[in-house]
Coordinates of C-alpha atoms and ligand atoms in Angstrom, one line a residue:
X104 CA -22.9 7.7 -2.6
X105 CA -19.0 6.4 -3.1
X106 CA -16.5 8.4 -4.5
X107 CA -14.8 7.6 -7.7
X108 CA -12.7 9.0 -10.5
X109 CA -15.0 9.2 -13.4
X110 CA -14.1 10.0 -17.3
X111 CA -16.0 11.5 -19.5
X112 CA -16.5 12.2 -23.1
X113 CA -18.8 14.4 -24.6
X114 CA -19.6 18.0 -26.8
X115 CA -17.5 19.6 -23.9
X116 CA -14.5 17.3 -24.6
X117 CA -12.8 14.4 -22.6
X118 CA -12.1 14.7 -18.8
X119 CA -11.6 12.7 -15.8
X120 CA -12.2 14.0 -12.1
X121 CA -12.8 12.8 -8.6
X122 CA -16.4 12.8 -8.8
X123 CA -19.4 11.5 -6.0
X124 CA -21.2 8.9 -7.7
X125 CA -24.4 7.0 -6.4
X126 CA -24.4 3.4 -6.0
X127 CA -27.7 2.9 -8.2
X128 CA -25.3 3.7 -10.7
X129 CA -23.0 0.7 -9.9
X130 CA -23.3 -1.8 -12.8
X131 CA -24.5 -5.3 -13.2
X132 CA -22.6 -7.9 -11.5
X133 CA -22.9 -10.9 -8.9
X134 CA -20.2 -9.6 -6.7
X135 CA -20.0 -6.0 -5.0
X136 CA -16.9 -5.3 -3.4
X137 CA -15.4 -2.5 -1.0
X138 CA -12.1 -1.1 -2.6
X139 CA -9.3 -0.9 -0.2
X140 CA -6.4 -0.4 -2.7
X141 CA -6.1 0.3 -6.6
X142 CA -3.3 1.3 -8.6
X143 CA -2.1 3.5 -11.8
X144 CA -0.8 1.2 -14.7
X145 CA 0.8 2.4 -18.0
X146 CA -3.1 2.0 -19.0
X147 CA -4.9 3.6 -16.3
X148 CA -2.4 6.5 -17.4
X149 CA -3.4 6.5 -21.2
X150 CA -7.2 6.2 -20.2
X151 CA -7.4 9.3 -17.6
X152 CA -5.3 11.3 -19.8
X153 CA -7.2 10.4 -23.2
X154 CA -3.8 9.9 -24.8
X155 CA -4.7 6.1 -26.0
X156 CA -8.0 4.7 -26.9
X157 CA -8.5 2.9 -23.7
X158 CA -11.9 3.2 -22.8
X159 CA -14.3 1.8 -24.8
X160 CA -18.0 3.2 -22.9
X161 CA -18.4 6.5 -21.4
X162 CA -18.8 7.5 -18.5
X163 CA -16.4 5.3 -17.5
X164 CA -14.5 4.7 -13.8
X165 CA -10.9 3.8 -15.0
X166 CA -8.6 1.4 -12.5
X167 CA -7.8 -1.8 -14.0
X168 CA -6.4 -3.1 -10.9
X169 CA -8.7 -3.9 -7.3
X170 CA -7.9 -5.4 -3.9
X171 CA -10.6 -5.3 -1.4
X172 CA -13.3 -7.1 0.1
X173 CA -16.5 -8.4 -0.6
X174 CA -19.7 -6.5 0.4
X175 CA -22.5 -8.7 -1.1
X176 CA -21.7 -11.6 -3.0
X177 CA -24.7 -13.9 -5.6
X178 CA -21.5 -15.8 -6.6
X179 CA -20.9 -19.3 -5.3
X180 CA -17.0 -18.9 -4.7
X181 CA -17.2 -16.0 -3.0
X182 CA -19.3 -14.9 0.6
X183 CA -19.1 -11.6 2.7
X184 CA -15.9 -11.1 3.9
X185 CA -13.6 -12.4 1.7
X186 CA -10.5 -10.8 0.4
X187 CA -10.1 -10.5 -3.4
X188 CA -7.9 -9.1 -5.9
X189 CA -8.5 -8.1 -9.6
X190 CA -6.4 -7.5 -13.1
X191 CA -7.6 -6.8 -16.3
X192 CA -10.3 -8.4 -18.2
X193 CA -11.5 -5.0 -19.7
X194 CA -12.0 -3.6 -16.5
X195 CA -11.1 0.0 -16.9
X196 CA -12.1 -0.3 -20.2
X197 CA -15.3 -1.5 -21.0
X198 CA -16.8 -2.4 -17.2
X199 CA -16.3 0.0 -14.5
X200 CA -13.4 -0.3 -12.7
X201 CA -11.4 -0.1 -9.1
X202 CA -10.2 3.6 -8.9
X203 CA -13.6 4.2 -6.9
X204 CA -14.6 2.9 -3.3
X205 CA -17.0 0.8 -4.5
X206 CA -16.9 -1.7 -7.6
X207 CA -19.5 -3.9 -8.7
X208 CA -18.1 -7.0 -11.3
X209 CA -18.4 -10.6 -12.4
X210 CA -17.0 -13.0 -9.4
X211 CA -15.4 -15.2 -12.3
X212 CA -12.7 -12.0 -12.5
X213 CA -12.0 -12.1 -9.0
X214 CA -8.8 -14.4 -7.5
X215 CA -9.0 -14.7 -3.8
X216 CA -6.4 -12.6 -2.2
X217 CA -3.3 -14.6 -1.6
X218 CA -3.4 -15.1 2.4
X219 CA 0.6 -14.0 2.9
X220 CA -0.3 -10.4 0.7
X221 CA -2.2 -7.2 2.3
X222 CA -4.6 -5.0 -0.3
X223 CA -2.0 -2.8 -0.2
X224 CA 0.8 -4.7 -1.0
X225 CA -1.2 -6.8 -3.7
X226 CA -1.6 -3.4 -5.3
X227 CA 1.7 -2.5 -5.0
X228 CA 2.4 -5.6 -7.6
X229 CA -0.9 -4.7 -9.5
X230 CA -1.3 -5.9 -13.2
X231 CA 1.9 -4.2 -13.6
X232 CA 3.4 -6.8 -11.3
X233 CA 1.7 -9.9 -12.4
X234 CA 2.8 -9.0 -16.0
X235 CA 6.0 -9.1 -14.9
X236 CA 5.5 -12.4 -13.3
X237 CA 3.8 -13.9 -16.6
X238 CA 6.8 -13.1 -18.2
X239 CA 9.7 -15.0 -15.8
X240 CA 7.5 -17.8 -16.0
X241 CA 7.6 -18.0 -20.3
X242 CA 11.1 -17.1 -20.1
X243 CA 11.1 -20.1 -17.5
X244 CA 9.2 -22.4 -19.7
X245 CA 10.8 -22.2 -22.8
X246 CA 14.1 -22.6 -21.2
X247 CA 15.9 -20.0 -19.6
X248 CA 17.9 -20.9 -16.7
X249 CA 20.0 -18.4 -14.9
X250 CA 22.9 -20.0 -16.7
X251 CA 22.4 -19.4 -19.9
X252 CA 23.2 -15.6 -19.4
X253 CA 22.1 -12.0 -19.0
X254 CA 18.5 -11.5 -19.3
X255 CA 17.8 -7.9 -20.7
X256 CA 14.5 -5.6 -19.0
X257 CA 13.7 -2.5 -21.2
X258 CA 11.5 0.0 -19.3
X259 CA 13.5 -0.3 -16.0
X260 CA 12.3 1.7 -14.3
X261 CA 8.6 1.5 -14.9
X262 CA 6.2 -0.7 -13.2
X263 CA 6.9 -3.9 -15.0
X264 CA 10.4 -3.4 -15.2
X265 CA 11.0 -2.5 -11.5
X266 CA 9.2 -5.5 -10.6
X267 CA 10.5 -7.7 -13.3
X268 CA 14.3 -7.0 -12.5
X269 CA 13.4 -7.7 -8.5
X270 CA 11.8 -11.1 -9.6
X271 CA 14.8 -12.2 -11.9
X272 CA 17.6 -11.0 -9.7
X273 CA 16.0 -13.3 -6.5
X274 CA 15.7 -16.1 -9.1
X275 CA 19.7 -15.7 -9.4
X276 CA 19.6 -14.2 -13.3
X277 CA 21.9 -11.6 -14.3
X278 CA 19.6 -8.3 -15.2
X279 CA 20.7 -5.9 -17.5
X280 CA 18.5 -3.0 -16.9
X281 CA 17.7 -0.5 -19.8
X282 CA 16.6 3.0 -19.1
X283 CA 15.8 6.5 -20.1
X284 CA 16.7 7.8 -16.3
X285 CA 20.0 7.6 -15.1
X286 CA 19.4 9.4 -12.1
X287 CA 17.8 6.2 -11.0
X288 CA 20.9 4.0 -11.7
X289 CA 21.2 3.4 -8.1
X290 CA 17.4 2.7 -7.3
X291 CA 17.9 -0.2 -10.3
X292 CA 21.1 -1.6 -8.9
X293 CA 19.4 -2.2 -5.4
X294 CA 16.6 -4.1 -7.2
X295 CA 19.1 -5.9 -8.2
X296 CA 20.3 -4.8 -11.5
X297 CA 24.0 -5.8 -12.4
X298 CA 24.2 -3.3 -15.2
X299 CA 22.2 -0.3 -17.0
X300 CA 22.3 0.8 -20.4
X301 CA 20.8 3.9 -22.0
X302 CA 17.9 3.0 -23.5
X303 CA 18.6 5.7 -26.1
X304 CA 21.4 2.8 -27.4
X305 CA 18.1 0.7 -28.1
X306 CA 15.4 3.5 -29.7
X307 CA 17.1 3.9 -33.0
X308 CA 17.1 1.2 -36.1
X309 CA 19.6 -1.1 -35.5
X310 CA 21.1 -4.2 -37.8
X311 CA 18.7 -7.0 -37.9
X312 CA 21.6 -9.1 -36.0
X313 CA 24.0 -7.9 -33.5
X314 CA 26.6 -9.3 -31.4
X315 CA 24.6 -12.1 -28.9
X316 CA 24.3 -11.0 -25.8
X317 CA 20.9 -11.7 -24.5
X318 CA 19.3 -15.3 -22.9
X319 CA 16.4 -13.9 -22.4
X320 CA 14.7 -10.5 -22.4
X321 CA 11.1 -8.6 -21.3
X322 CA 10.1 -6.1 -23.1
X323 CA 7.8 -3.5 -22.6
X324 CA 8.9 -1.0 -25.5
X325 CA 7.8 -2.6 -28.7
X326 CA 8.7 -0.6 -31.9
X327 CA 12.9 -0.3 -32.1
X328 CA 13.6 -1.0 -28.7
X329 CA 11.8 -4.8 -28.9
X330 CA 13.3 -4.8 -32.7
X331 CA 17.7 -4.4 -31.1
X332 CA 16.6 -6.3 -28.5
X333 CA 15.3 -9.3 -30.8
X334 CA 18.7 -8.6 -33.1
X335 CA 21.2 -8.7 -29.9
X336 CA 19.4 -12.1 -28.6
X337 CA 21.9 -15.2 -28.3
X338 CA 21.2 -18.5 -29.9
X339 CA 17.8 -19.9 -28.7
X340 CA 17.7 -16.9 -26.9
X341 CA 13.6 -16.1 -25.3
X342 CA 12.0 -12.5 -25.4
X343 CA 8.9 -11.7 -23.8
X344 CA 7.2 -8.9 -25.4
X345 CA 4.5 -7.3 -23.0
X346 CA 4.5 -3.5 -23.7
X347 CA 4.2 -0.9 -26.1
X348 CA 6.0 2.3 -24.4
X349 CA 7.9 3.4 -27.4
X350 CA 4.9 2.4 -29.8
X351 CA 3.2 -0.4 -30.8
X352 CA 5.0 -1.3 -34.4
X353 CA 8.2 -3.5 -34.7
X354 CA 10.2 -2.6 -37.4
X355 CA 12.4 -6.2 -37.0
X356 CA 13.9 -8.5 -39.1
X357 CA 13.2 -12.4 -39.4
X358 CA 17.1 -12.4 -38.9
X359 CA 17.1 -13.7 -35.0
X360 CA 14.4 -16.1 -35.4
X361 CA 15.6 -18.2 -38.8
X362 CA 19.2 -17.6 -38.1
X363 CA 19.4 -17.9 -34.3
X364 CA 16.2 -19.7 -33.0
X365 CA 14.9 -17.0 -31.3
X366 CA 11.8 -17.0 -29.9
X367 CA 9.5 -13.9 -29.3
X368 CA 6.5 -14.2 -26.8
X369 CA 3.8 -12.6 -26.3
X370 CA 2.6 -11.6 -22.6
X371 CA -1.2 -10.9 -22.1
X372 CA -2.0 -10.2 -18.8
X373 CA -5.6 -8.8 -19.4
X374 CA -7.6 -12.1 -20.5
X375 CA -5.2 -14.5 -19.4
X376 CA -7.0 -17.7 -18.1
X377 CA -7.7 -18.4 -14.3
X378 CA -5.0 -20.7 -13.1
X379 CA -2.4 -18.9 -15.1
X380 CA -3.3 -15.8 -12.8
X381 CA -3.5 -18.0 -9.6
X382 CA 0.2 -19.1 -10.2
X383 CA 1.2 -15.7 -11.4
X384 CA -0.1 -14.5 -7.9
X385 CA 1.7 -17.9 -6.0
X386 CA 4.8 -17.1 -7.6
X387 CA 4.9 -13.6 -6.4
X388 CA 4.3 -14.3 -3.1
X389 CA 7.3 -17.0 -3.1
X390 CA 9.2 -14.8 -5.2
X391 CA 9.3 -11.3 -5.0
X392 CA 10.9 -10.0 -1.6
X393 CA 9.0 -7.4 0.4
X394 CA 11.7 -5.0 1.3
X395 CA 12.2 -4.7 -2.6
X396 CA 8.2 -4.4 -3.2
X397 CA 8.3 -1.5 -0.6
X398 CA 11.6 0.1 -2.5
X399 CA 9.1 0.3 -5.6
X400 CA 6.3 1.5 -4.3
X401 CA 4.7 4.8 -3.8
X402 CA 0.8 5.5 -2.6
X403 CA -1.3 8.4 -3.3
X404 CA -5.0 9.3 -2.6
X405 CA -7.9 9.4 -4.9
X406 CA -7.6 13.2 -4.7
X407 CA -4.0 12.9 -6.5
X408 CA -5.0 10.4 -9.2
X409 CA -5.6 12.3 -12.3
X410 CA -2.0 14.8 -12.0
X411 CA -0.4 11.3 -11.2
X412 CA -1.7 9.9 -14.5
X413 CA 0.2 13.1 -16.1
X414 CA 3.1 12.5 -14.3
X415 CA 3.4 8.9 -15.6
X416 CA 2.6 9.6 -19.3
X417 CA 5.5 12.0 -19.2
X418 CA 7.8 9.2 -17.8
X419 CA 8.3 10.9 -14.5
X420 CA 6.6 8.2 -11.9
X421 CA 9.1 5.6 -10.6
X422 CA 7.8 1.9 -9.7
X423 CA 4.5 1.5 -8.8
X424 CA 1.9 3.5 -7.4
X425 CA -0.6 2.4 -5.0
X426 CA -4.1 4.2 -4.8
X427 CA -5.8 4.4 -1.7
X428 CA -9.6 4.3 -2.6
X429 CA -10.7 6.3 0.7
X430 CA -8.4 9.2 0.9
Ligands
NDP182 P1 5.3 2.5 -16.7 O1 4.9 3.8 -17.2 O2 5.4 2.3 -15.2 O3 6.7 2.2 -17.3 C1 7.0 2.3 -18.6 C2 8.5 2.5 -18.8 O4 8.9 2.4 -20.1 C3 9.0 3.9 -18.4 O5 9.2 4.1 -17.0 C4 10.3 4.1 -19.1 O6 11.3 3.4 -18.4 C5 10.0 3.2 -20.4 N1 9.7 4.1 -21.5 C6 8.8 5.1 -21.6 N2 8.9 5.7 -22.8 C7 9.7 4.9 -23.6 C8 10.2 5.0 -24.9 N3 9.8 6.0 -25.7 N4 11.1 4.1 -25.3 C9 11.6 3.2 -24.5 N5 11.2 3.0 -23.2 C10 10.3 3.9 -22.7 O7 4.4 1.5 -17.4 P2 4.1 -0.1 -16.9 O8 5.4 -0.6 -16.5 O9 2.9 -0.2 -16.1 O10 3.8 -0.7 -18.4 C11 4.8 -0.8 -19.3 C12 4.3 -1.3 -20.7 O11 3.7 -2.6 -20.5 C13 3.1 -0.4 -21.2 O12 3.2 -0.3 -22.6 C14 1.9 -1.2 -20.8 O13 0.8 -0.9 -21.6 C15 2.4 -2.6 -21.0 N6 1.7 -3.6 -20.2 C16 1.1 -4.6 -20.9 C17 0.5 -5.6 -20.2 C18 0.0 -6.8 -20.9 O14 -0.9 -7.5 -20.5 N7 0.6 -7.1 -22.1 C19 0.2 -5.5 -18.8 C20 0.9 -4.4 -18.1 C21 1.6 -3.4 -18.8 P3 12.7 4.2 -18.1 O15 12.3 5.5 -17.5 O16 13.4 3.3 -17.2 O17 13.4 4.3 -19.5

């Protein structure tokens, strides 16, 4: 038997709980591993509450996010023993996931654990953290050095946000921080954020083009905020677009992009291909300090996993949360 947190959906209605689950249960896969750490994303949170259609089979373990180790292994890259990390690919979804002590899954998911990284910390960055990642290095590709000016965050103080103004600032960008909490103006400026604007400025409509401000910008809003954001971008300015917390339309103009060469991005962390992911990970170990991973990080137990879902859904968690699978 392994414990798990297990959502269901039926004539009684849909609920998630800590629940014991036997390992005949596990599903099909060449690779068995022993959770050590998962984590609560933005999508863990929509899934266990039921407030987005996330999960796609019932019953279903949620967790889109695993570090541990192997515990039986028919896959050629991997052996007992070795130390593996996953994100995404509908894990959490549609496949049973890592908020359990036990997950069974394809070995083509799995990246091996970057040596310099614990579980723990590697859950600390999570798919949040990776996303954050994938979106410096677009912003990197097409162009943006730290010279060509402020690069905007929306969602500061959220997972990807946190992380994304820790990455930019050690990559010597200037990070304008955007965010609904300005109690936590002081936790932004020590990740390194040189400003912070009310994201309240950004939620409304706004003229298709505003003064040029922005080099770059990550988004994880959508909907208005991603729409001002696009408007405010300089000339050949670079948005990444990776989130949906203020909703999923974007009610923009073609103003930015015909006028002013923007570009807009899009950031998919959940079927992004192999060696992407192993460079995401590379550059996060190079990249992201570890005092400032600890500043954003929190860890809870199993046990606390499903009122810390609610918490986050109402805005309230800071960072990242860390899941440890055995308490
Ligand atoms: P978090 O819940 O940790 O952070 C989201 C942040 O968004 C909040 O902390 C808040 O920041 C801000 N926010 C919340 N509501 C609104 C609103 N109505 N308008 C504007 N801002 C708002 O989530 P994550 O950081 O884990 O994920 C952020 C987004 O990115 C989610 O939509 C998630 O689905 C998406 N995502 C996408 C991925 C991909 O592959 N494309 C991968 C990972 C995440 P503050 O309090 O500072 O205002």
């Amino acid at each position: 038997m392994f414990k798990a947190i297990l959502i269901e959906k039926d004539e009684a209605g849909y609920r998630a709980g800590l629940r014991e689950i036997d390992e005949a249960q596990l599903p099909e896969g060449d690779v068995t591993v022993d959770v050590a750490y998962s984590t609560l994303n933005y999508k863990d949170g929509l899934a266990i509450t039921g407030k987005g259609p996330v999960v796609r089979k019932f019953p279903m373990v949620p967790g889109i996010d695993i570090a541990g180790t192997v515990r039986e292994s028919r896959h050629q890259d991997y052996k007992v023993g070795d130390r593996v990390v996953l994100n995404g690919w509908g894990v959490g979804e549609t496949y049973w996931g890592g908020l359990a002590q036990v997950a069974r899954l394809k070995g083509d998911w799995l990246v091996p654990l970057p040596g310099a990284l614990t579980p723990r910390q590697a859950m600390a960055i999570g798919t949040a953290g990776y996303t954050a990642m994938l979106c410096v290095i677009a912003l990197e590709r097409h162009g943006v050095t730290p010279d060509k000016g402020e690069v905007v965050v929306t969602g500061a103080a959220g997972g990807v946000g946190s992380t994304a103004i820790a990455l930019l600032s050690r990559l010597g960008y200037t990070v304008v921080a955007v965010s609904g909490r300005p109690e936590e103006a002081d936790y932004l400026r020590g990740l390194g954020a040189a400003e912070i604007l009310d994201r309240a400025t950004f939620s409304e409509p706004g003229k298709p083009l505003a003064r040029e401000r922005w080099a770059g910008a990550v988004d994880v809003a959508g909907s208005y905020t991603l729409a001002n954001v696009c408007a405010a971008m300089k000339y050949r300015g670079v948005v990444t677009a990776c989130g949906l917390a203020q909703g999923m339309d974007l009610p923009a103009s073609v103003a930015p992009f015909i006028l002013r060469g923007v570009s807009l991005i899009g950031i998919d962390s959940v079927m992004c291909p192999r060696p992407e992911r192993i460079e995401a990970w590379n550059r996060l170990v190079r990249d992201l300090e570890p005092a400032k991973l600890d500043a954003i990080t929190d860890e809870i137990g199993l046990t606390d996993v499903v009122a810390t879902a609610e918490r986050l859904m109402a805005g309230r968690v800071r960072g990242r949360v860390v899941v440890d699978a055995n308490r």
